[in-house]
Amino acid sequence: LLLEKIKLLNLEDHVKILSNVPSSDLPALYQGALTFCFPSFFEGFGIPIIEAMMSRVPVITSLGSCFPEVAGPGALYINPNSSYEIAKAMDKLYSDQSLYDDLVRMGTEHVNKFHQNRTNKVMINLYRGLF
């Protein structure tokens, strides 16, 4: 259905669908993006959101599930069933530099709590507290 829509709108030269992207290439993809749009219905934890925020890219994601916990104040939240809300959020980021900059700043600050150095310390303290 997506490929048919791309063809119908004559967007073949503008849309690239990637698969089997090596993990080592992901930082370049994130950092080359204007925004990371992740309209999802379910996610185990939201690692792609963290990766995008660590790359200083603002995030558009779903309201619900784990997304508000993972993205915190560094994202715009949408209903993943609403193409209108998704498009509106994308347009908002494109046209409002102040909002864009604020989301990058807040996302970067928020995502630092998921940094490996911090999570390792939290887990060690948790295990020590059990004994």
PDB file of C-alpha atoms in Angstrom:
ATOM      1  CA  LEU A   1       0.000   0.000   0.000  1.00  0.00           C
ATOM      2  CA  LEU A   2       2.809   2.433   0.864  1.00  0.00           C
ATOM      3  CA  LEU A   3       4.736   1.678  -2.328  1.00  0.00           C
ATOM      4  CA  GLU A   4       1.542   2.154  -4.356  1.00  0.00           C
ATOM      5  CA  LYS A   5       0.926   5.553  -2.711  1.00  0.00           C
ATOM      6  CA  ILE A   6       4.508   6.647  -3.385  1.00  0.00           C
ATOM      7  CA  LYS A   7       4.108   5.722  -7.044  1.00  0.00           C
ATOM      8  CA  LEU A   8       0.663   7.379  -7.281  1.00  0.00           C
ATOM      9  CA  LEU A   9       2.137  10.643  -5.960  1.00  0.00           C
ATOM     10  CA  ASN A  10       5.217  10.397  -8.243  1.00  0.00           C
ATOM     11  CA  LEU A  11       7.550  10.387  -5.258  1.00  0.00           C
ATOM     12  CA  GLU A  12       9.793   7.489  -6.333  1.00  0.00           C
ATOM     13  CA  ASP A  13      12.777   9.829  -6.732  1.00  0.00           C
ATOM     14  CA  HIS A  14      12.165  11.416  -3.304  1.00  0.00           C
ATOM     15  CA  VAL A  15      11.397   8.457  -1.043  1.00  0.00           C
ATOM     16  CA  LYS A  16      13.939   5.813  -0.121  1.00  0.00           C
ATOM     17  CA  ILE A  17      12.862   2.752   1.805  1.00  0.00           C
ATOM     18  CA  LEU A  18      15.818   1.191   3.551  1.00  0.00           C
ATOM     19  CA  SER A  19      16.021  -2.269   5.030  1.00  0.00           C
ATOM     20  CA  ASN A  20      18.717  -4.232   6.804  1.00  0.00           C
ATOM     21  CA  VAL A  21      20.578  -1.046   7.709  1.00  0.00           C
ATOM     22  CA  PRO A  22      23.690  -1.885   9.739  1.00  0.00           C
ATOM     23  CA  SER A  23      23.631  -0.459  13.267  1.00  0.00           C
ATOM     24  CA  SER A  24      26.870   1.374  12.526  1.00  0.00           C
ATOM     25  CA  ASP A  25      25.056   3.433   9.852  1.00  0.00           C
ATOM     26  CA  LEU A  26      22.189   4.544  12.104  1.00  0.00           C
ATOM     27  CA  PRO A  27      23.936   7.564  13.681  1.00  0.00           C
ATOM     28  CA  ALA A  28      24.526   9.091  10.228  1.00  0.00           C
ATOM     29  CA  LEU A  29      20.875   8.543   9.279  1.00  0.00           C
ATOM     30  CA  TYR A  30      19.607  10.093  12.502  1.00  0.00           C
ATOM     31  CA  GLN A  31      21.981  13.044  12.322  1.00  0.00           C
ATOM     32  CA  GLY A  32      21.060  13.721   8.706  1.00  0.00           C
ATOM     33  CA  ALA A  33      17.355  13.939   9.527  1.00  0.00           C
ATOM     34  CA  LEU A  34      15.366  17.108  10.141  1.00  0.00           C
ATOM     35  CA  THR A  35      13.182  15.174  12.567  1.00  0.00           C
ATOM     36  CA  PHE A  36      12.567  11.604  13.676  1.00  0.00           C
ATOM     37  CA  CYS A  37       8.929  10.711  13.153  1.00  0.00           C
ATOM     38  CA  PHE A  38       7.985   7.530  15.004  1.00  0.00           C
ATOM     39  CA  PRO A  39       4.205   7.025  14.888  1.00  0.00           C
ATOM     40  CA  SER A  40       3.942   3.633  16.526  1.00  0.00           C
ATOM     41  CA  PHE A  41       1.181   1.653  18.202  1.00  0.00           C
ATOM     42  CA  PHE A  42       3.453  -0.399  20.431  1.00  0.00           C
ATOM     43  CA  GLU A  43       7.116  -0.409  21.306  1.00  0.00           C
ATOM     44  CA  GLY A  44       9.016  -2.549  23.743  1.00  0.00           C
ATOM     45  CA  PHE A  45      10.921   0.421  25.132  1.00  0.00           C
ATOM     46  CA  GLY A  46      11.626   3.056  22.486  1.00  0.00           C
ATOM     47  CA  ILE A  47      15.337   2.651  21.734  1.00  0.00           C
ATOM     48  CA  PRO A  48      15.021   4.424  18.331  1.00  0.00           C
ATOM     49  CA  ILE A  49      13.639   7.490  20.148  1.00  0.00           C
ATOM     50  CA  ILE A  50      16.652   7.526  22.478  1.00  0.00           C
ATOM     51  CA  GLU A  51      19.033   7.119  19.539  1.00  0.00           C
ATOM     52  CA  ALA A  52      17.416  10.044  17.702  1.00  0.00           C
ATOM     53  CA  MET A  53      17.529  12.288  20.763  1.00  0.00           C
ATOM     54  CA  MET A  54      21.177  11.404  21.396  1.00  0.00           C
ATOM     55  CA  SER A  55      21.764  12.529  17.810  1.00  0.00           C
ATOM     56  CA  ARG A  56      20.162  15.900  18.670  1.00  0.00           C
ATOM     57  CA  VAL A  57      17.140  15.331  16.440  1.00  0.00           C
ATOM     58  CA  PRO A  58      13.651  16.343  17.612  1.00  0.00           C
ATOM     59  CA  VAL A  59      11.129  13.535  17.847  1.00  0.00           C
ATOM     60  CA  ILE A  60       7.498  13.145  16.836  1.00  0.00           C
ATOM     61  CA  THR A  61       5.993  10.063  18.414  1.00  0.00           C
ATOM     62  CA  SER A  62       2.808   8.493  19.717  1.00  0.00           C
ATOM     63  CA  LEU A  63       0.982   9.504  22.830  1.00  0.00           C
ATOM     64  CA  GLY A  64       0.611   6.381  24.939  1.00  0.00           C
ATOM     65  CA  SER A  65       2.503   3.171  25.619  1.00  0.00           C
ATOM     66  CA  CYS A  66       6.094   3.839  26.733  1.00  0.00           C
ATOM     67  CA  PHE A  67       6.643   6.856  24.490  1.00  0.00           C
ATOM     68  CA  PRO A  68       6.035   9.733  26.953  1.00  0.00           C
ATOM     69  CA  GLU A  69       8.371   8.086  29.476  1.00  0.00           C
ATOM     70  CA  VAL A  70      11.100   7.561  26.900  1.00  0.00           C
ATOM     71  CA  ALA A  71      10.829  10.877  25.039  1.00  0.00           C
ATOM     72  CA  GLY A  72       9.792  13.080  27.955  1.00  0.00           C
ATOM     73  CA  PRO A  73       9.502  16.774  27.143  1.00  0.00           C
ATOM     74  CA  GLY A  74      11.709  16.446  24.050  1.00  0.00           C
ATOM     75  CA  ALA A  75       8.990  15.317  21.664  1.00  0.00           C
ATOM     76  CA  LEU A  76       5.764  16.276  20.007  1.00  0.00           C
ATOM     77  CA  TYR A  77       3.073  13.676  20.645  1.00  0.00           C
ATOM     78  CA  ILE A  78       0.516  12.575  18.083  1.00  0.00           C
ATOM     79  CA  ASN A  79      -2.217  10.027  17.569  1.00  0.00           C
ATOM     80  CA  PRO A  80      -0.573   7.415  15.305  1.00  0.00           C
ATOM     81  CA  ASN A  81      -3.930   6.851  13.568  1.00  0.00           C
ATOM     82  CA  SER A  82      -4.138  10.489  12.481  1.00  0.00           C
ATOM     83  CA  SER A  83      -2.189  11.426   9.366  1.00  0.00           C
ATOM     84  CA  TYR A  84      -3.441  14.981   9.954  1.00  0.00           C
ATOM     85  CA  GLU A  85      -1.797  15.172  13.420  1.00  0.00           C
ATOM     86  CA  ILE A  86       1.435  13.685  12.056  1.00  0.00           C
ATOM     87  CA  ALA A  87       1.558  16.176   9.171  1.00  0.00           C
ATOM     88  CA  LYS A  88       0.676  19.073  11.492  1.00  0.00           C
ATOM     89  CA  ALA A  89       3.514  18.149  13.876  1.00  0.00           C
ATOM     90  CA  MET A  90       5.983  17.846  10.994  1.00  0.00           C
ATOM     91  CA  ASP A  91       4.922  21.235   9.632  1.00  0.00           C
ATOM     92  CA  LYS A  92       5.182  22.779  13.097  1.00  0.00           C
ATOM     93  CA  LEU A  93       8.793  21.635  13.481  1.00  0.00           C
ATOM     94  CA  TYR A  94       9.638  22.780   9.976  1.00  0.00           C
ATOM     95  CA  SER A  95       8.202  26.263  10.473  1.00  0.00           C
ATOM     96  CA  ASP A  96       9.039  27.008  14.130  1.00  0.00           C
ATOM     97  CA  GLN A  97      12.802  27.186  14.715  1.00  0.00           C
ATOM     98  CA  SER A  98      12.348  28.086  18.378  1.00  0.00           C
ATOM     99  CA  LEU A  99      10.229  24.966  18.994  1.00  0.00           C
ATOM    100  CA  TYR A 100      12.736  22.884  17.042  1.00  0.00           C
ATOM    101  CA  ASP A 101      15.629  24.186  19.159  1.00  0.00           C
ATOM    102  CA  ASP A 102      13.673  23.727  22.408  1.00  0.00           C
ATOM    103  CA  LEU A 103      12.847  20.103  21.580  1.00  0.00           C
ATOM    104  CA  VAL A 104      16.473  19.365  20.722  1.00  0.00           C
ATOM    105  CA  ARG A 105      17.616  20.900  24.017  1.00  0.00           C
ATOM    106  CA  MET A 106      14.945  19.237  26.162  1.00  0.00           C
ATOM    107  CA  GLY A 107      15.365  15.906  24.378  1.00  0.00           C
ATOM    108  CA  THR A 108      19.130  15.947  24.863  1.00  0.00           C
ATOM    109  CA  GLU A 109      18.751  16.757  28.558  1.00  0.00           C
ATOM    110  CA  HIS A 110      16.059  14.104  29.061  1.00  0.00           C
ATOM    111  CA  VAL A 111      17.811  11.314  27.196  1.00  0.00           C
ATOM    112  CA  ASN A 112      20.962  11.678  29.296  1.00  0.00           C
ATOM    113  CA  LYS A 113      19.189   9.740  32.042  1.00  0.00           C
ATOM    114  CA  PHE A 114      19.348   6.700  29.737  1.00  0.00           C
ATOM    115  CA  HIS A 115      23.102   6.984  29.157  1.00  0.00           C
ATOM    116  CA  GLN A 116      24.949   3.747  29.895  1.00  0.00           C
ATOM    117  CA  ASN A 117      27.149   5.307  32.583  1.00  0.00           C
ATOM    118  CA  ARG A 118      24.086   6.464  34.507  1.00  0.00           C
ATOM    119  CA  THR A 119      22.052   3.285  34.073  1.00  0.00           C
ATOM    120  CA  ASN A 120      25.004   1.131  35.139  1.00  0.00           C
ATOM    121  CA  LYS A 121      25.285   3.082  38.417  1.00  0.00           C
ATOM    122  CA  VAL A 122      21.546   2.819  39.039  1.00  0.00           C
ATOM    123  CA  MET A 123      21.609  -0.948  38.472  1.00  0.00           C
ATOM    124  CA  ILE A 124      24.634  -1.442  40.752  1.00  0.00           C
ATOM    125  CA  ASN A 125      22.963   0.558  43.524  1.00  0.00           C
ATOM    126  CA  LEU A 126      19.765  -1.435  43.032  1.00  0.00           C
ATOM    127  CA  TYR A 127      21.610  -4.746  43.376  1.00  0.00           C
ATOM    128  CA  ARG A 128      23.558  -3.513  46.403  1.00  0.00           C
ATOM    129  CA  GLY A 129      20.284  -2.502  48.036  1.00  0.00           C
ATOM    130  CA  LEU A 130      18.973  -6.041  47.686  1.00  0.00           C
ATOM    131  CA  PHE A 131      21.672  -7.555  49.914  1.00  0.00           C
TER     132      PHE A 131
END
